[in-house]
Amino acid sequence: MACHKQESTDDTQTPSSDDVPYYNTPDFTPVWLTNSSDVEKQITHRIANFRFRDQTNTIITQQAITNKIHVATFFFTSCPTICPKMTSLLRAVQDTFRHEPAVTLLSFSVTPWLDSVPRLRKYATEKGVIADKWHLLTGSRNDIYSLARRSYFAEEAIGFTKDSTEFLHTEHIILVDRNRRIRGVYNGTLPLDIDKLITDIKLLLQEI
């Protein structure tokens, strides 16, 4: 799934961050705003605070994304299907913004009881994940599932009311701006969606 504004037919128009919508509800209805005062009034949803460990055993909190654009995904190291493909495609995002400190990637394990720090470290090494750019996170199942469903809307509206006893598995990639507002949702198994994600990140980098 990817929700995007229709391209302008005016070839002279330069794309801007106004071309990247906001998402305020779990049904991912895009909200188009250009006035900053309207954003403050109308876009009330933000990613909640969190505290998890990454593959280097570093504690990662919301401070890690302060004033940064971040890309969030949900995976597990033993996944045989969509996760390896998503991870492979996300390498392009990592590599594109390798030297851009305002962009980071967060991948939350949905089997944190299995995905220990050493296991995440091994996975990161195998997949070419760069530690200071891309954090693979583990911690409390309750906390991860709640954050995924209620903050990131990871499974859209269908998952918003589920509890932590119901397994979470989604191919969605969530783009979040510097103010922890959701700005995009993409299918992590589709190369074209990854291209669009990279384009949208570049547009968000124009925002002050």
mmCIF file of C-alpha atoms in Angstrom, residues 2-8 13 16-24 28-36 38-39 42-43 182-184 186 196 200 203-204 207:
data_model
loop_
_atom_site.group_PDB
_atom_site.id
_atom_site.type_symbol
_atom_site.label_atom_id
_atom_site.label_comp_id
_atom_site.label_asym_id
_atom_site.label_seq_id
_atom_site.Cartn_x
_atom_site.Cartn_y
_atom_site.Cartn_z
ATOM 1 C CA ALA A 2 1.148 3.512 -0.717
ATOM 2 C CA CYS A 3 -0.957 6.654 -0.499
ATOM 3 C CA HIS A 4 0.327 9.512 -2.555
ATOM 4 C CA LYS A 5 -0.894 12.743 -4.048
ATOM 5 C CA GLN A 6 -1.500 12.620 -7.780
ATOM 6 C CA GLU A 7 1.396 14.009 -9.790
ATOM 7 C CA SER A 8 1.020 17.508 -11.175
ATOM 8 C CA GLN A 13 6.354 22.895 -10.975
ATOM 9 C CA SER A 16 8.181 20.385 -2.407
ATOM 10 C CA SER A 17 7.414 18.938 0.996
ATOM 11 C CA ASP A 18 3.822 20.098 0.478
ATOM 12 C CA ASP A 19 3.553 17.120 -1.875
ATOM 13 C CA VAL A 20 3.968 14.769 1.108
ATOM 14 C CA PRO A 21 0.684 14.400 3.039
ATOM 15 C CA TYR A 22 0.065 13.871 6.734
ATOM 16 C CA TYR A 23 -1.663 10.829 8.211
ATOM 17 C CA ASN A 24 -3.606 11.420 11.400
ATOM 18 C CA PHE A 28 -4.379 6.286 6.475
ATOM 19 C CA THR A 29 -6.567 8.950 4.918
ATOM 20 C CA PRO A 30 -4.092 11.530 3.555
ATOM 21 C CA VAL A 31 -4.395 15.093 4.831
ATOM 22 C CA TRP A 32 -2.958 17.813 2.602
ATOM 23 C CA LEU A 33 -1.822 20.978 4.365
ATOM 24 C CA THR A 34 0.438 23.846 3.365
ATOM 25 C CA ASN A 35 -0.034 26.258 6.261
ATOM 26 C CA SER A 36 2.105 25.470 9.312
ATOM 27 C CA ASP A 38 -3.052 24.357 10.152
ATOM 28 C CA VAL A 39 -0.633 21.509 10.818
ATOM 29 C CA GLN A 42 -5.262 19.546 12.574
ATOM 30 C CA ILE A 43 -2.477 16.962 12.887
ATOM 31 C CA ILE A 182 3.352 10.188 10.004
ATOM 32 C CA ARG A 183 3.943 11.337 6.435
ATOM 33 C CA GLY A 184 3.855 8.169 4.353
ATOM 34 C CA TYR A 186 4.622 2.178 1.605
ATOM 35 C CA LYS A 196 8.825 6.815 -3.761
ATOM 36 C CA ASP A 200 9.537 11.692 -0.116
ATOM 37 C CA LEU A 203 11.259 16.348 0.111
ATOM 38 C CA LEU A 204 10.898 16.215 3.897
ATOM 39 C CA GLU A 207 11.247 21.247 5.743
#
